[in-house]
Coordinates of C-alpha atoms in Angstrom, one line a residue:
Chain A
M307 CA -0.2 0.1 0.2
V308 CA 3.0 2.4 -1.1
H309 CA 0.6 4.8 -3.2
T310 CA -2.6 4.5 -0.8
H311 CA -3.3 8.0 1.2
L312 CA -4.9 7.8 4.4
V313 CA -6.7 10.6 5.8
V314 CA -7.6 10.6 9.4
V315 CA -10.4 13.3 10.2
G316 CA -9.4 13.5 14.3
T317 CA -6.0 13.2 14.8
G318 CA -6.2 12.8 18.9
L319 CA -6.0 9.4 20.7
I320 CA -7.8 7.3 18.3
G321 CA -6.9 8.7 15.2
G322 CA -3.2 8.9 16.2
S323 CA -2.7 5.7 17.5
F324 CA -4.4 3.8 14.5
A325 CA -1.9 5.9 12.2
L326 CA 0.9 5.0 14.2
A327 CA -0.4 1.4 14.6
L328 CA -0.6 1.2 10.9
R329 CA 3.6 2.6 10.6
R330 CA 4.8 0.2 12.8
A331 CA 3.1 -2.6 10.7
G332 CA 4.4 -1.2 8.0
F333 CA 2.3 1.3 6.1
A334 CA 4.1 2.8 4.0
G335 CA 1.7 5.3 2.1
R336 CA 0.7 9.2 2.9
I337 CA -1.4 10.2 6.1
T338 CA -3.0 13.0 6.2
G339 CA -4.3 14.5 9.8
V340 CA -7.8 16.9 9.9
G341 CA -8.6 18.6 12.8
R342 CA -9.4 21.8 14.3
S343 CA -6.2 22.6 16.2
R344 CA -3.2 23.8 14.4
E345 CA -1.0 22.7 17.3
N346 CA -2.2 19.7 18.0
L347 CA -1.9 18.4 14.1
Q348 CA 1.6 19.9 14.1
L349 CA 2.3 18.4 16.6
A350 CA 1.4 15.1 15.2
V351 CA 3.4 16.1 12.0
E352 CA 6.7 16.1 14.5
L353 CA 5.9 13.2 16.7
G354 CA 5.8 11.4 12.8
V355 CA 1.7 10.0 13.3
I356 CA 1.0 11.9 9.9
N357 CA 2.6 13.2 7.1
D358 CA 0.8 16.2 6.7
F359 CA -2.7 18.0 7.6
C360 CA -5.4 19.9 6.6
H361 CA -8.5 21.8 8.6
D362 CA -10.8 21.4 5.9
V363 CA -12.3 17.6 5.6
A364 CA -13.7 18.4 1.9
E365 CA -10.0 19.4 0.8
A366 CA -8.5 16.3 2.5
V367 CA -10.5 13.8 1.0
I368 CA -10.1 14.7 -2.5
D369 CA -7.7 11.7 -3.3
A370 CA -8.0 9.4 -0.2
D371 CA -8.4 6.0 -0.7
V372 CA -9.1 5.3 2.4
V373 CA -10.4 7.8 5.4
L374 CA -11.1 6.9 8.9
V375 CA -13.4 9.2 10.8
S376 CA -12.5 9.4 14.8
V377 CA -14.2 12.2 15.6
P378 CA -16.5 11.8 18.7
V379 CA -19.4 10.3 17.9
A380 CA -22.0 13.6 17.8
S381 CA -19.9 15.0 15.1
C382 CA -20.0 12.3 12.5
G383 CA -22.7 13.5 10.9
E384 CA -21.4 17.1 9.9
V385 CA -18.0 14.9 8.8
F386 CA -19.4 12.6 6.5
A387 CA -21.8 15.6 5.1
A388 CA -18.5 17.5 4.5
M389 CA -17.0 14.8 2.8
A390 CA -19.9 13.6 0.3
K391 CA -19.2 15.5 -2.5
S392 CA -15.2 15.3 -3.1
L393 CA -14.6 11.9 -1.9
P394 CA -13.5 9.7 -5.0
A395 CA -16.0 6.7 -5.7
H396 CA -13.4 4.3 -5.0
A397 CA -12.4 5.4 -0.8
V398 CA -13.2 3.5 1.9
V399 CA -14.4 4.8 5.0
T400 CA -14.3 3.7 8.5
D401 CA -14.9 5.4 11.9
A402 CA -13.8 4.4 15.7
G403 CA -16.9 5.6 17.1
S404 CA -18.5 3.8 20.2
S405 CA -22.1 3.8 19.2
K406 CA -22.6 2.3 15.5
Q407 CA -26.3 2.4 14.9
S408 CA -26.2 6.4 14.9
V409 CA -23.2 6.2 13.2
I410 CA -24.5 4.6 10.7
A411 CA -27.6 6.5 10.3
D412 CA -25.4 9.4 9.6
A413 CA -23.4 7.7 6.9
R414 CA -26.3 7.0 5.2
A415 CA -28.0 10.5 5.4
H416 CA -24.9 11.8 3.9
L417 CA -22.3 9.7 2.1
P418 CA -22.6 9.0 -1.2
D419 CA -22.0 4.9 -1.6
M420 CA -23.0 3.3 1.7
S421 CA -21.2 0.3 0.2
R422 CA -17.9 1.4 1.1
F423 CA -18.6 2.6 4.5
V424 CA -17.4 0.2 6.7
P425 CA -18.4 1.2 10.6
A426 CA -15.6 -0.1 13.1
H427 CA -15.4 0.2 17.0
P428 CA -12.1 -0.5 18.4
I429 CA -12.5 -0.8 21.9
A430 CA -9.5 0.8 23.6
G431 CA -8.6 3.9 25.0
T432 CA -7.1 5.5 27.9
E433 CA -8.2 8.8 30.0
Q434 CA -5.4 11.0 28.2
S435 CA -6.6 12.8 24.5
G436 CA -4.7 14.2 21.7
A437 CA -2.6 13.2 19.3
G438 CA 0.5 13.5 21.5
A439 CA -1.2 11.1 24.0
A440 CA -1.5 8.4 20.8
F441 CA 0.9 5.3 20.9
A442 CA 1.2 2.6 18.1
T443 CA 0.4 -0.4 21.1
L444 CA -2.9 1.3 22.2
F445 CA -5.3 -1.3 20.0
Q446 CA -2.8 -4.5 20.7
D447 CA -5.0 -7.5 21.4
R448 CA -7.9 -5.3 22.2
W449 CA -11.5 -5.8 20.5
C450 CA -12.4 -4.1 17.7
I451 CA -15.8 -4.7 16.6
L452 CA -16.8 -4.5 12.8
T453 CA -20.5 -3.8 11.8
P454 CA -21.0 -4.2 8.2
D455 CA -24.3 -5.5 6.4
A456 CA -25.2 -7.5 3.6
T457 CA -24.7 -4.8 1.2
T458 CA -21.1 -3.3 2.6
D459 CA -18.8 -4.1 -0.7
P460 CA -16.7 -7.0 0.1
A461 CA -13.4 -5.6 -1.2
A462 CA -13.9 -2.6 1.1
L463 CA -14.9 -4.5 4.0
E464 CA -11.7 -7.1 3.2
M465 CA -9.4 -3.6 3.2
V466 CA -10.7 -2.3 6.4
R467 CA -10.4 -5.7 7.9
S468 CA -7.1 -5.4 7.1
L469 CA -6.1 -2.0 8.1
W470 CA -7.7 -2.5 11.9
A471 CA -6.0 -5.9 11.8
A472 CA -2.7 -4.3 11.1
T473 CA -3.2 -2.3 14.3
G474 CA -3.1 -5.5 16.5
S475 CA -6.9 -5.5 17.6
Q476 CA -8.8 -8.4 17.7
L477 CA -11.3 -8.2 14.7
I478 CA -15.2 -9.5 15.7
E479 CA -18.2 -8.9 13.2
M480 CA -21.7 -8.5 14.4
D481 CA -25.1 -6.3 13.8
A482 CA -25.0 -3.0 14.7
S483 CA -27.8 -3.2 17.1
E484 CA -25.9 -6.0 19.1
H485 CA -23.0 -3.9 19.5
D486 CA -25.2 -1.2 20.5
E487 CA -26.4 -3.7 23.2
H488 CA -23.3 -5.1 24.3
L489 CA -21.7 -1.2 24.6
A490 CA -24.5 -0.2 26.6
A491 CA -24.2 -2.9 29.2
V492 CA -20.2 -2.9 29.7
S493 CA -19.1 0.5 29.1
H494 CA -22.2 3.3 28.5
L495 CA -24.3 1.5 31.8
P496 CA -21.4 1.8 34.3
H497 CA -20.4 5.7 32.7
L498 CA -24.0 6.9 33.9
A499 CA -24.1 4.9 37.1
A500 CA -20.9 6.7 38.2
F501 CA -21.9 9.9 37.4
A502 CA -25.0 8.9 38.9
L503 CA -23.3 7.5 42.0
V504 CA -20.9 10.8 42.6
N505 CA -24.3 13.2 42.5
A506 CA -26.2 11.1 44.8
V507 CA -23.2 11.6 47.4
R508 CA -22.4 14.8 46.1
K509 CA -26.4 16.0 47.2
S510 CA -26.4 13.9 50.2
G511 CA -25.6 16.8 52.3
G512 CA -22.9 18.2 54.7
D513 CA -20.0 20.5 53.9
D514 CA -17.6 17.5 52.5
P515 CA -19.8 14.4 51.8
F516 CA -17.0 12.8 50.4
R517 CA -14.6 13.0 53.4
F518 CA -14.2 9.7 54.6
A519 CA -14.5 8.2 51.0
A520 CA -11.5 5.5 50.3
G521 CA -10.1 3.4 47.7
G522 CA -13.0 1.8 47.0
F523 CA -14.7 4.8 45.7
R524 CA -12.1 6.0 43.9
D525 CA -11.8 2.6 41.8
F526 CA -15.5 2.5 41.9
T527 CA -15.8 6.1 40.4
R528 CA -13.0 6.7 37.8
I529 CA -15.0 6.5 35.1
A530 CA -16.8 10.0 36.5
S531 CA -14.0 12.0 35.6
S532 CA -14.1 11.0 32.2
S533 CA -15.0 14.1 29.8
P534 CA -18.8 15.3 30.4
Q535 CA -19.3 15.9 26.6
M536 CA -18.0 12.9 25.3
W537 CA -20.2 10.9 27.6
R538 CA -23.3 13.3 26.9
D539 CA -22.7 12.3 23.0
I540 CA -22.3 8.6 23.6
A541 CA -25.2 8.6 25.8
L542 CA -27.4 10.3 23.2
C543 CA -26.5 8.4 20.3
N544 CA -27.5 4.8 21.8
R545 CA -30.4 6.1 23.8
E546 CA -32.4 3.2 23.2
A547 CA -30.0 0.1 24.3
L548 CA -28.9 2.5 27.0
V549 CA -32.6 3.3 28.8
H550 CA -33.2 -0.8 28.6
K551 CA -30.1 -1.8 30.7
L552 CA -30.8 1.9 32.9
D553 CA -34.0 0.1 33.6
A554 CA -32.2 -3.1 34.3
L555 CA -30.0 -1.1 36.6
I556 CA -32.4 0.8 38.5
A557 CA -34.8 -2.9 38.8
E558 CA -31.4 -4.5 40.6
L559 CA -31.0 -1.7 43.1
G560 CA -34.7 -1.8 43.7
E561 CA -34.2 -5.9 44.6
L562 CA -31.3 -4.8 47.3
R563 CA -33.3 -2.0 48.8
E564 CA -36.4 -4.5 49.3
A565 CA -34.3 -7.2 50.7
V566 CA -32.1 -4.6 53.2
T567 CA -35.5 -3.1 54.1
A568 CA -36.8 -6.8 54.9
A569 CA -33.3 -7.8 56.2
D570 CA -33.2 -10.4 54.0
G571 CA -29.9 -11.9 54.6
A572 CA -30.1 -14.7 52.5
H573 CA -31.2 -13.1 48.9
L574 CA -28.6 -10.4 49.4
L575 CA -26.0 -12.9 50.2
A576 CA -27.1 -14.8 46.8
E577 CA -27.2 -11.6 44.4
F578 CA -23.9 -10.7 46.2
A579 CA -22.0 -14.2 45.7
A580 CA -23.3 -14.5 41.9
A581 CA -22.6 -11.0 40.9
K582 CA -18.4 -11.4 42.3
A583 CA -18.4 -15.2 41.0
A584 CA -19.9 -13.7 37.9
R585 CA -16.9 -10.6 38.1
D586 CA -13.9 -12.8 39.2
A587 CA -14.9 -15.4 36.1
W588 CA -15.0 -12.3 33.3
L589 CA -11.2 -11.4 35.2
R590 CA -9.9 -14.5 35.3
K591 CA -10.8 -14.7 31.3
N592 CA -9.7 -11.6 30.6
G593 CA -7.7 -9.8 33.4
D594 CA -4.4 -9.8 31.8
E595 CA -5.3 -8.4 28.5
L596 CA -6.6 -4.9 30.4
Chain B
M247 CA 1.9 0.4 78.6
V248 CA 4.5 -2.4 79.9
H249 CA 2.5 -4.6 81.6
T250 CA -0.8 -3.6 79.7
H251 CA -2.1 -6.8 78.2
L252 CA -4.5 -6.3 75.2
V253 CA -6.6 -9.0 73.8
V254 CA -7.2 -8.8 70.1
V255 CA -10.6 -10.9 69.1
G256 CA -10.3 -11.7 65.6
T257 CA -6.7 -11.4 64.2
G258 CA -7.2 -11.1 60.9
L259 CA -6.1 -7.7 58.9
I260 CA -7.4 -5.1 61.2
G261 CA -6.5 -6.9 64.2
G262 CA -3.3 -8.2 63.2
S263 CA -2.8 -4.4 61.5
F264 CA -3.6 -2.9 64.9
A265 CA -1.0 -5.2 66.6
L266 CA 1.3 -4.6 64.6
A267 CA 1.2 -0.8 64.3
L268 CA 1.2 -0.8 68.2
R269 CA 4.4 -2.1 68.4
R270 CA 6.2 -0.6 65.9
A271 CA 5.0 2.7 68.0
G272 CA 6.8 0.9 70.8
F273 CA 3.6 -1.0 72.6
A274 CA 5.8 -3.5 75.3
G275 CA 2.6 -5.1 76.9
R276 CA 1.3 -8.9 76.3
I277 CA -0.6 -9.0 72.9
T278 CA -3.2 -12.1 72.7
G279 CA -4.9 -13.1 69.9
V280 CA -8.2 -14.9 69.8
G281 CA -9.8 -16.6 66.6
R282 CA -10.9 -19.7 65.7
S283 CA -8.4 -21.0 63.0
R284 CA -5.7 -22.0 64.9
E285 CA -3.6 -22.2 61.5
N286 CA -3.9 -18.2 61.6
L287 CA -3.1 -17.7 65.0
Q288 CA 0.1 -20.0 65.0
L289 CA 1.0 -17.6 61.7
A290 CA 0.4 -14.7 63.7
V291 CA 2.9 -15.5 66.5
E292 CA 5.0 -16.6 63.9
L293 CA 4.8 -13.3 62.4
G294 CA 5.2 -12.0 65.8
V295 CA 1.8 -10.2 65.4
I296 CA 0.6 -11.5 68.9
N297 CA 2.8 -13.0 71.9
D298 CA 0.2 -16.1 72.7
F299 CA -3.6 -16.9 71.7
C300 CA -6.8 -18.5 72.5
H301 CA -9.9 -19.7 71.0
D302 CA -11.8 -18.7 73.8
V303 CA -13.3 -15.2 74.0
A304 CA -14.0 -15.6 77.9
E305 CA -11.0 -16.8 79.4
A306 CA -8.6 -14.7 76.7
V307 CA -10.6 -11.6 78.3
I308 CA -10.0 -12.5 81.8
D309 CA -7.1 -10.3 82.7
A310 CA -7.3 -7.8 80.0
D311 CA -6.5 -4.3 80.2
V312 CA -7.6 -3.0 76.6
V313 CA -9.6 -5.4 74.0
L314 CA -10.2 -4.6 70.5
V315 CA -13.2 -6.4 68.6
S316 CA -12.3 -6.7 65.2
V317 CA -14.7 -9.5 63.8
P318 CA -17.5 -9.1 61.2
V319 CA -19.9 -6.6 62.5
A320 CA -22.4 -9.2 62.5
S321 CA -20.6 -11.1 65.0
C322 CA -19.5 -8.3 67.5
G323 CA -22.8 -9.5 69.7
E324 CA -21.8 -13.0 70.3
V325 CA -18.4 -11.9 71.1
F326 CA -19.7 -9.0 73.5
A327 CA -21.7 -11.4 75.4
A328 CA -18.7 -14.0 75.3
M329 CA -16.7 -11.7 77.1
A330 CA -19.5 -10.3 79.4
K331 CA -19.1 -12.3 82.5
S332 CA -15.3 -12.7 82.3
L333 CA -14.2 -9.3 81.5
P334 CA -12.3 -7.0 84.4
A335 CA -14.6 -4.0 85.3
H336 CA -11.6 -2.0 84.5
A337 CA -10.5 -2.8 80.9
V338 CA -11.4 -0.7 78.0
V339 CA -13.1 -1.9 75.0
T340 CA -12.9 -1.0 71.1
D341 CA -13.7 -2.2 68.3
A342 CA -13.3 -1.2 64.4
G343 CA -16.9 -2.4 63.1
S344 CA -18.2 -0.4 59.7
S345 CA -21.2 0.0 61.1
K346 CA -21.8 1.7 64.4
Q347 CA -25.4 2.5 65.5
S348 CA -25.8 -1.7 65.4
V349 CA -22.6 -2.7 67.4
I350 CA -23.3 -0.2 69.9
A351 CA -27.0 -1.8 69.9
D352 CA -25.1 -5.0 70.6
A353 CA -22.5 -3.5 73.1
R354 CA -25.6 -2.4 75.1
A355 CA -27.2 -5.7 74.8
H356 CA -24.2 -7.7 76.2
L357 CA -21.6 -5.6 77.8
P358 CA -21.7 -4.7 81.6
D359 CA -20.6 -1.4 81.4
M360 CA -21.0 0.7 78.2
S361 CA -19.0 3.5 79.6
R362 CA -15.7 1.7 78.8
F363 CA -16.8 1.0 75.4
V364 CA -15.5 3.8 72.7
P365 CA -16.9 2.6 69.2
A366 CA -14.3 2.8 66.4
H367 CA -14.1 2.4 63.0
P368 CA -10.5 2.7 61.0
I369 CA -11.3 3.7 57.4
A370 CA -8.6 1.1 55.9
G371 CA -8.2 -2.1 54.4
T372 CA -7.5 -4.4 51.6
E373 CA -8.4 -7.2 50.0
Q374 CA -7.0 -9.9 51.7
S375 CA -7.3 -10.9 55.3
G376 CA -6.0 -13.2 57.9
A377 CA -3.1 -12.4 60.0
G378 CA -0.5 -13.0 56.9
A379 CA -2.1 -10.3 55.3
A380 CA -1.6 -7.5 58.5
F381 CA 0.9 -5.0 58.2
A382 CA 2.0 -2.0 60.5
T383 CA 1.0 0.7 58.1
L384 CA -2.3 -0.2 57.5
F385 CA -3.7 3.0 59.4
Q386 CA -1.1 5.4 58.5
D387 CA -2.7 8.6 57.9
R388 CA -6.3 7.0 57.3
W389 CA -9.5 8.2 59.2
C390 CA -10.4 6.6 62.3
I391 CA -14.0 7.7 63.5
L392 CA -14.4 7.7 67.1
T393 CA -18.5 8.0 68.0
P394 CA -18.3 7.7 71.9
D395 CA -21.0 9.6 73.5
A396 CA -21.9 11.8 76.6
T397 CA -21.8 8.4 78.7
T398 CA -18.6 7.5 77.2
D399 CA -15.8 7.6 80.5
P400 CA -12.9 10.0 79.6
A401 CA -10.2 7.7 80.4
A402 CA -11.6 4.8 78.9
L403 CA -12.0 7.8 75.7
E404 CA -8.5 9.0 76.2
M405 CA -7.1 5.5 76.4
V406 CA -8.5 4.4 73.1
R407 CA -8.0 7.9 71.6
S408 CA -3.8 7.0 71.9
L409 CA -4.3 4.0 70.7
W410 CA -5.4 4.6 67.8
A411 CA -3.3 7.2 67.3
A412 CA -0.2 5.4 67.2
T413 CA -1.6 3.1 64.7
G414 CA -1.1 6.5 62.4
S415 CA -5.0 6.8 62.2
Q416 CA -6.2 10.5 61.5
L417 CA -8.5 11.1 64.6
I418 CA -12.1 12.1 64.3
E419 CA -15.3 12.0 66.7
M420 CA -18.9 12.1 65.9
D421 CA -22.1 10.5 66.0
A422 CA -22.7 7.1 65.3
S423 CA -25.9 8.1 63.6
E424 CA -23.5 10.5 61.4
H425 CA -21.0 7.8 60.7
D426 CA -23.7 5.6 59.8
E427 CA -24.6 8.2 57.2
H428 CA -21.5 9.0 55.7
L429 CA -20.4 5.8 55.3
A430 CA -23.6 4.2 53.7
A431 CA -23.2 7.3 50.9
V432 CA -19.3 6.3 50.3
S433 CA -18.7 2.9 50.8
H434 CA -21.6 0.7 51.5
L435 CA -23.8 2.0 48.5
P436 CA -21.2 1.7 46.4
H437 CA -20.2 -1.6 47.1
L438 CA -24.2 -2.5 46.4
A439 CA -24.6 -0.3 43.5
A440 CA -21.6 -2.4 42.0
F441 CA -23.1 -5.6 43.2
A442 CA -26.2 -4.1 41.3
L443 CA -24.4 -3.4 37.9
V444 CA -22.7 -6.7 37.5
N445 CA -25.5 -8.5 37.8
A446 CA -27.7 -6.2 35.4
V447 CA -25.0 -7.3 33.0
R448 CA -25.1 -10.9 34.1
K449 CA -28.7 -11.3 33.7
S450 CA -28.9 -8.9 30.3
G451 CA -28.4 -12.2 28.1
G452 CA -26.1 -13.6 25.4
D453 CA -23.6 -16.6 26.0
D454 CA -21.2 -14.0 27.5
P455 CA -22.6 -10.7 28.7
F456 CA -18.7 -9.4 30.0
R457 CA -17.1 -10.4 26.8
F458 CA -16.5 -6.6 25.7
A459 CA -15.8 -5.4 29.0
A460 CA -12.8 -3.2 29.3
G461 CA -10.6 -1.3 32.1
G462 CA -13.4 1.2 32.8
F463 CA -15.6 -1.9 33.8
R464 CA -12.7 -3.7 35.9
D465 CA -12.2 -0.9 37.7
F466 CA -15.6 0.2 38.4
T467 CA -16.9 -3.3 39.4
R468 CA -13.7 -3.7 41.3
I469 CA -15.7 -3.9 45.0
A470 CA -18.1 -6.4 43.2
S471 CA -15.2 -9.2 44.2
S472 CA -15.3 -8.2 47.9
S473 CA -16.7 -11.0 50.3
P474 CA -20.5 -11.5 49.8
Q475 CA -20.3 -12.5 53.2
M476 CA -19.2 -9.4 54.7
W477 CA -21.1 -7.0 52.7
R478 CA -24.4 -8.4 53.6
D479 CA -23.7 -8.4 57.3
I480 CA -22.5 -4.7 56.3
A481 CA -25.8 -4.0 54.9
L482 CA -28.0 -5.1 57.8
C483 CA -26.1 -3.5 60.5
N484 CA -26.2 -0.3 58.3
R485 CA -30.3 -0.6 56.8
E486 CA -32.0 2.6 57.3
A487 CA -29.2 4.7 56.4
L488 CA -28.5 2.3 53.6
V489 CA -31.6 2.5 52.0
H490 CA -32.1 6.6 52.1
K491 CA -29.1 5.9 50.1
L492 CA -29.9 3.5 47.9
D493 CA -33.0 5.4 47.2
A494 CA -30.9 8.5 46.2
L495 CA -29.0 6.9 43.5
I496 CA -32.1 5.1 41.7
A497 CA -33.8 8.8 41.8
E498 CA -30.2 9.8 40.4
L499 CA -30.4 7.1 37.7
G500 CA -34.4 7.5 37.3
E501 CA -33.2 11.2 36.5
L502 CA -30.5 10.2 33.9
R503 CA -32.9 7.9 32.1
E504 CA -35.8 10.5 31.5
A505 CA -32.8 12.7 30.0
V506 CA -31.8 10.0 27.9
T507 CA -35.3 9.4 27.0
A508 CA -36.2 12.7 26.1
A509 CA -32.7 13.5 24.5
D510 CA -32.0 16.2 26.8
G511 CA -28.5 16.7 26.0
A512 CA -27.7 19.9 27.9
H513 CA -29.3 18.2 31.6
L514 CA -27.0 14.9 30.9
L515 CA -24.2 17.6 30.1
A516 CA -24.8 19.3 33.3
E517 CA -25.3 16.0 35.6
F518 CA -22.2 14.3 33.9
A519 CA -20.2 17.8 34.4
A520 CA -21.2 18.4 38.1
A521 CA -19.7 14.6 38.7
K522 CA -16.6 14.8 37.3
A523 CA -16.2 18.6 39.1
A524 CA -17.1 17.0 42.3
R525 CA -15.2 13.9 42.0
D526 CA -12.0 15.5 40.6
A527 CA -11.8 18.3 43.9
W528 CA -12.2 15.5 46.3
L529 CA -9.1 13.3 44.2
R530 CA -7.0 16.3 44.1
K531 CA -7.6 16.6 48.0
N532 CA -7.1 13.2 48.8
G533 CA -5.6 11.3 45.9
D534 CA -1.9 10.8 47.5
E535 CA -3.6 9.8 50.8
L536 CA -5.2 6.6 49.1

């Protein structure tokens, strides 16, 4: 792929790490970064993440062969709209968004050829952001979920598979709706629950309600220090699945509340033990990869 | 305190660390461990945690000057009952339970002289248990909340203060009910929420609902790997405060659910940002101590 021109729209942690991972895997083509911050893009050039940059999506993709859209999920629509007119017919587009049905709907609304869009979600990240935080092994051994459908062009799918595989990701394919259900449960719900828990404590009164919080609280609420904007966007982009999961959590908490009220120790023990067993089993299987 | 005889009922992580911390601070008296497991107590002797041991509470406390009851909160009642007849009149008793009103009620039901019982809760711990996990600096710079009341003997209070202070704890005194409210919010509620979250995901279906869980999920649910028995006991020993906090969390989640349903991004952003600000401020103030 010596002559391949890759355009990375959103040259932050994810987009930058994608570029670095491909370079490490031997990608010899040109990589153009697109973004708003000149400082970040300049840094990306200096760090060898990209070859050149541009602030205008339409201009950047004119001779693109592959485009990665790695912007916040709520911004995918405007990026697709911006590239629609100038995207070459042969170009393949992928993304890295945390919700898939909403990104697919945005692509359908704006992209000229849906068959060449292959939705992807690499399940990787750190709490850092920007090109300066990017590193070549971010995706190593992490899941990357692709959600093509029957209309996806097989050659486009093969190209996107090979790119994400080259980053070291472990690929898996499923329906976009299945992806959104899975991620609502193990990622989006915990984030909303962490925010809710901190707010419940914050509003519980006293001058310093967090005074006696310790290590358990710190770990439990770590994800409540995530970007409020990013999580607002994700919540809004995966509303249906997230509401189901919120209802499930509220029901579980209601059940525990009833057991505490009734001093039903046997019920509490059974619920706690089942949770511990499930969590410990998951950790045994996956702990080393995290 | 060369001739002081300290009896530690429950020679696990907390009781063992209390003994080691006092030794390090120069305590030269005799320390007797009480427990059921001969192996654990033998190990405690070998590790220099205690001088000798005994399996019978009543026998152990016959010539005690100070007794630390560091058993699971639900077992405090039977320990108090066991020591009631043989406890010397001058002996001072303290504890290390995570709930205070229930322990005080148990003490009131069984101890011959409540004025010499000084309830304590050192906010420290690890996921380990047993005397082998004990270490002298477990309490260093951690809060230890004492909940004496107007009937507490001043000399007994002074002795317990000096012992916990010698462990390196930062002492603070408050009403038992205030303690229980605080701990329900920052400790008991997060544990129940972590168990509930894991159960909500567990029941969400599919062969492996945890398959795509990552680092955020791991940290959020770490406390769901805690002892189910211990947390059943704590939940049952702090029911009233815990139910209030569960209601507060369910209300917060219900509010977020409404905002997600209504696609109210402004409301979500405000709630997420307030949570992040509160959590970050707490961490800035206390992060180094955790």
